[in-house]
Short mmCIF file of C-alpha atoms and ligand atoms in Angstrom, two decimals:
data_model
loop_
_atom_site.label_atom_id
_atom_site.label_comp_id
_atom_site.label_asym_id
_atom_site.label_seq_id
_atom_site.Cartn_x
_atom_site.Cartn_y
_atom_site.Cartn_z
CA MET Q 1 108.34 129.01 137.45
CA ARG Q 2 110.49 125.89 137.49
CA GLN Q 3 109.66 123.86 140.56
CA THR Q 4 112.38 121.50 141.70
CA TRP Q 5 111.25 120.78 145.26
CA GLY Q 6 107.54 120.35 144.61
CA VAL Q 7 107.52 116.89 146.14
CA TYR Q 8 107.36 118.50 149.55
CA GLU Q 9 104.18 120.39 148.86
CA GLY Q 10 102.24 117.83 150.90
CA PHE Q 11 103.56 119.38 154.10
CA PHE Q 12 105.03 122.67 152.98
CA LYS Q 13 103.38 125.33 150.91
CA CYS Q 14 105.84 126.60 148.35
CA LEU Q 15 105.91 130.37 147.95
CA ARG Q 16 107.86 132.60 145.63
CA LEU Q 17 109.29 135.45 147.71
CA GLY Q 18 110.82 137.26 144.79
CA ILE Q 19 112.95 137.03 141.68
CA SER Q 20 116.74 137.26 141.50
CA VAL Q 21 118.69 139.64 139.26
CA GLU Q 22 118.79 136.95 136.55
CA GLY Q 23 115.16 135.94 136.96
CA ARG Q 24 115.46 132.89 139.21
CA ALA Q 25 112.74 132.33 141.79
CA ILE Q 26 113.58 132.83 145.47
CA GLN Q 27 111.50 130.13 147.05
CA ALA Q 28 110.23 129.67 150.56
CA TYR Q 29 108.68 126.60 152.18
CA LEU Q 30 105.97 127.49 154.64
CA GLY Q 31 104.86 124.83 157.10
CA PRO Q 32 101.34 124.48 158.51
CA GLY Q 33 102.30 125.39 162.12
CA PRO Q 34 101.19 128.49 164.01
CA ALA Q 35 102.16 131.82 162.47
CA GLU Q 36 102.49 133.31 165.98
CA ASN Q 37 105.38 130.93 166.68
CA MET Q 38 107.33 131.28 163.46
CA THR Q 39 110.91 130.11 163.00
CA MET Q 40 112.45 131.42 159.80
CA ILE Q 41 115.48 129.60 158.45
CA LEU Q 42 117.48 131.02 155.56
CA ALA Q 43 120.52 129.69 153.71
CA GLY Q 44 122.42 130.39 150.53
CA PHE Q 45 122.97 134.12 151.08
CA HIS Q 46 126.45 133.29 149.81
CA GLY Q 47 126.39 131.07 146.72
CA ASP Q 48 129.73 129.47 147.54
CA GLU Q 49 128.44 128.01 150.83
CA PRO Q 50 126.44 124.99 149.59
CA LYS Q 51 126.62 123.18 152.93
CA GLY Q 52 124.09 125.58 154.38
CA VAL Q 53 121.77 124.94 151.44
CA PHE Q 54 122.19 121.20 151.95
CA VAL Q 55 121.28 121.48 155.64
CA ALA Q 56 118.21 123.66 154.91
CA ARG Q 57 117.01 121.18 152.28
CA ARG Q 58 117.55 118.25 154.59
CA LEU Q 59 115.47 120.04 157.20
CA ILE Q 60 112.67 120.46 154.63
CA GLU Q 61 112.86 116.71 153.89
CA HIS Q 62 113.01 115.81 157.56
CA LEU Q 63 109.98 117.87 158.55
CA SER Q 64 108.08 116.57 155.52
CA SER Q 65 108.72 112.95 156.40
CA ASP Q 66 108.15 113.40 160.14
CA PRO Q 67 105.81 116.35 160.77
CA THR Q 68 105.79 115.60 164.51
CA ALA Q 69 109.47 116.64 164.65
CA GLY Q 70 108.70 120.33 164.43
CA GLN Q 71 105.24 120.48 165.94
CA GLY Q 72 104.05 123.73 167.45
CA VAL Q 73 106.28 125.81 165.21
CA GLY Q 74 105.38 127.63 162.02
CA TRP Q 75 108.41 126.88 159.90
CA MET Q 76 109.46 129.04 157.01
CA ILE Q 77 112.55 127.78 155.23
CA VAL Q 78 114.29 129.67 152.43
CA PRO Q 79 117.03 127.31 151.21
CA ILE Q 80 118.61 129.62 148.61
CA VAL Q 81 118.43 133.38 149.11
CA ASN Q 82 120.97 133.98 146.31
CA PRO Q 83 120.06 131.55 143.50
CA ASP Q 84 122.25 133.27 140.88
CA GLY Q 85 125.33 133.05 143.09
CA TYR Q 86 124.46 129.46 144.03
CA GLU Q 87 124.20 128.49 140.35
CA ARG Q 88 127.82 129.63 139.86
CA ARG Q 89 129.05 128.76 143.37
CA LYS Q 90 129.96 132.44 143.81
CA ARG Q 91 129.62 134.36 147.05
CA ARG Q 92 127.89 137.42 145.60
CA ASN Q 93 124.77 137.94 143.50
CA ALA Q 94 124.75 138.55 139.74
CA HIS Q 95 125.49 142.25 140.31
CA GLY Q 96 128.64 141.30 142.24
CA ILE Q 97 127.08 142.38 145.54
CA ASP Q 98 127.42 140.62 148.88
CA LEU Q 99 123.77 140.33 149.98
CA ASN Q 100 124.84 139.98 153.61
CA ARG Q 101 126.24 143.55 153.41
CA ASN Q 102 123.32 145.05 151.50
CA PHE Q 103 120.71 145.39 154.26
CA PRO Q 104 119.55 148.92 155.13
CA THR Q 105 121.19 149.21 158.56
CA LYS Q 106 122.38 152.34 160.31
CA ASN Q 107 125.98 151.10 160.02
CA TRP Q 108 125.83 150.41 156.26
CA VAL Q 109 128.91 151.74 154.47
CA LEU Q 110 129.94 152.10 150.85
CA SER Q 111 132.81 149.67 150.38
CA SER Q 112 135.16 149.02 147.49
CA ARG Q 113 133.63 147.32 144.48
CA ARG Q 114 136.72 145.11 144.43
CA SER Q 115 135.99 143.79 147.92
CA ARG Q 116 134.43 140.33 148.10
CA MET Q 117 132.14 141.92 150.70
CA PHE Q 118 131.02 144.79 148.43
CA GLY Q 119 127.62 145.81 149.77
CA GLY Q 120 126.36 147.63 146.67
CA THR Q 121 126.07 151.34 145.97
CA ARG Q 122 122.98 151.66 148.13
CA PRO Q 123 121.55 149.57 150.97
CA GLY Q 124 118.54 147.43 150.21
CA GLY Q 125 119.09 147.89 146.49
CA GLU Q 126 119.10 144.23 145.45
CA PRO Q 127 115.98 142.18 144.63
CA GLU Q 128 117.20 139.29 146.80
CA THR Q 129 117.66 141.60 149.82
CA LEU Q 130 114.22 143.13 149.27
CA ALA Q 131 112.63 139.67 148.99
CA VAL Q 132 114.02 138.74 152.43
CA ILE Q 133 112.91 142.04 153.99
CA GLU Q 134 109.41 141.60 152.56
CA ALA Q 135 109.22 138.01 153.84
CA VAL Q 136 110.15 139.14 157.38
CA ARG Q 137 107.46 141.84 157.21
CA ARG Q 138 104.73 139.56 155.81
CA TYR Q 139 105.51 136.52 157.97
CA PRO Q 140 106.92 138.04 161.17
CA PRO Q 141 109.19 135.41 162.73
CA GLN Q 142 109.74 134.93 166.46
CA ARG Q 143 113.29 133.87 165.68
CA ILE Q 144 115.57 133.51 162.69
CA ILE Q 145 118.44 131.15 161.91
CA SER Q 146 120.65 132.25 159.02
CA ILE Q 147 122.92 129.42 157.87
CA HIS Q 148 126.39 130.12 156.48
CA SER Q 149 129.70 128.24 156.49
CA ILE Q 150 133.21 129.28 157.43
CA SER Q 151 136.72 127.87 157.29
CA GLY Q 152 139.57 127.78 159.77
CA GLY Q 153 137.84 126.27 162.78
CA ARG Q 154 135.70 129.38 163.23
CA GLU Q 155 132.31 127.60 163.26
CA CYS Q 156 129.94 129.24 165.74
CA ASN Q 157 126.44 130.14 166.84
CA ASN Q 158 126.66 133.91 166.34
CA HIS Q 159 123.78 135.78 167.97
CA ASP Q 160 122.37 139.24 167.28
CA GLY Q 161 119.52 140.89 169.12
CA PRO Q 162 117.86 139.00 172.00
CA ALA Q 163 119.13 135.58 170.84
CA ARG Q 164 121.78 134.52 173.33
CA ALA Q 165 119.57 131.80 174.88
CA ILE Q 166 118.84 130.33 171.44
CA ALA Q 167 122.55 130.31 170.57
CA GLU Q 168 123.30 128.55 173.87
CA ALA Q 169 120.59 125.93 173.27
CA MET Q 170 122.05 125.29 169.81
CA HIS Q 171 125.56 125.05 171.30
CA ARG Q 172 124.42 122.28 173.62
CA VAL Q 173 123.56 120.23 170.54
CA ASN Q 174 126.14 121.19 167.89
CA GLY Q 175 129.01 122.03 170.25
CA TYR Q 176 130.02 125.14 168.27
CA PRO Q 177 131.07 128.18 170.33
CA VAL Q 178 128.53 130.88 171.15
CA SER Q 179 129.66 134.31 170.00
CA SER Q 180 128.26 137.81 169.74
CA SER Q 181 130.72 138.71 166.99
CA ILE Q 182 132.12 136.89 164.02
CA GLY Q 183 135.48 138.57 164.61
CA TYR Q 184 135.25 141.31 162.00
CA PRO Q 185 132.77 144.14 161.29
CA THR Q 186 129.70 143.24 159.25
CA PRO Q 187 127.96 146.52 158.29
CA GLY Q 188 124.72 145.96 156.42
CA SER Q 189 124.44 142.33 157.50
CA PHE Q 190 121.14 140.51 157.87
CA GLY Q 191 122.05 139.80 161.52
CA THR Q 192 122.41 143.51 162.26
CA TRP Q 193 119.24 144.44 160.37
CA ALA Q 194 117.01 141.74 161.89
CA GLY Q 195 118.61 141.29 165.32
CA VAL Q 196 120.09 144.61 166.37
CA GLU Q 197 117.63 146.93 164.62
CA GLN Q 198 114.34 144.96 164.34
CA ARG Q 199 114.97 143.16 167.68
CA ILE Q 200 114.13 139.76 166.22
CA PRO Q 201 116.30 137.07 167.86
CA ILE Q 202 118.67 135.80 165.17
CA VAL Q 203 121.47 133.28 165.18
CA THR Q 204 123.89 133.20 162.27
CA LEU Q 205 124.89 129.56 162.25
CA GLU Q 206 128.37 129.27 160.77
CA LEU Q 207 128.89 125.65 159.75
CA PRO Q 208 132.45 124.31 159.58
CA SER Q 209 133.19 124.28 155.85
CA THR Q 210 135.74 121.49 156.37
CA HIS Q 211 133.05 119.08 157.54
CA SER Q 212 131.05 117.07 155.00
CA SER Q 213 127.52 118.21 154.21
CA LYS Q 214 126.20 115.04 155.82
CA ARG Q 215 128.14 115.69 159.01
CA CYS Q 216 126.93 119.32 159.09
CA TRP Q 217 123.36 118.04 158.92
CA GLU Q 218 123.90 115.40 161.61
CA GLU Q 219 125.49 117.98 163.93
CA ASN Q 220 122.75 120.50 163.38
CA ARG Q 221 119.47 118.66 162.92
CA GLY Q 222 118.81 118.76 166.66
CA ALA Q 223 120.18 122.30 166.95
CA LEU Q 224 117.71 123.59 164.36
CA LEU Q 225 114.81 121.69 165.88
CA CYS Q 226 115.57 122.96 169.41
CA SER Q 227 115.97 126.57 168.31
CA HIS Q 228 112.45 127.47 169.50
ZN1 LIG P 1 128.35 133.29 154.35
#
């Protein structure tokens, strides 16, 4: 396995959660904090949203250089859920499937293959989706932040499940609106699977894609650290 972020192994343990369609490793960084107070942070579900990946990687660096910053929390950070899509800067995985519509939720629907939100021919059918599900089962988080980015001034702290208080705490730092809906239906989304169905508090953090990566990090460092 090619290891590009091994320099952080002093603080984080690097785990391979699974393998993408094209054989790339889906890596997780597991901190030394208590497993019973686990915050799971995921980014790069959509390969064309590199600002989320940047922010997740900066958080890995930040916690590595200042372990007191996130004390008392068992961090698990997955910077790139969809490494094949990220390699090409494409939203979907190598099968042309939107991973954030591929989770086995009650509201999963078969959508058009031509849709950029095509959720596959069956829910939970993609290796990247299964790797995330397995990680949530093996390392049960108390809360999850899933980092995306969005255009048109629609940045928000979008909460699913019992996560309103977390979204409000994040809002006080990043200033983005708190919302219970992104404004359109998201059948088969990770938020619905984890938050609505598994009852794990989850905030889908939609970064403003018009802001620089650096600004996204500066606006959200405190928001991610206060999320517990
Ligand atoms: Zn996204």
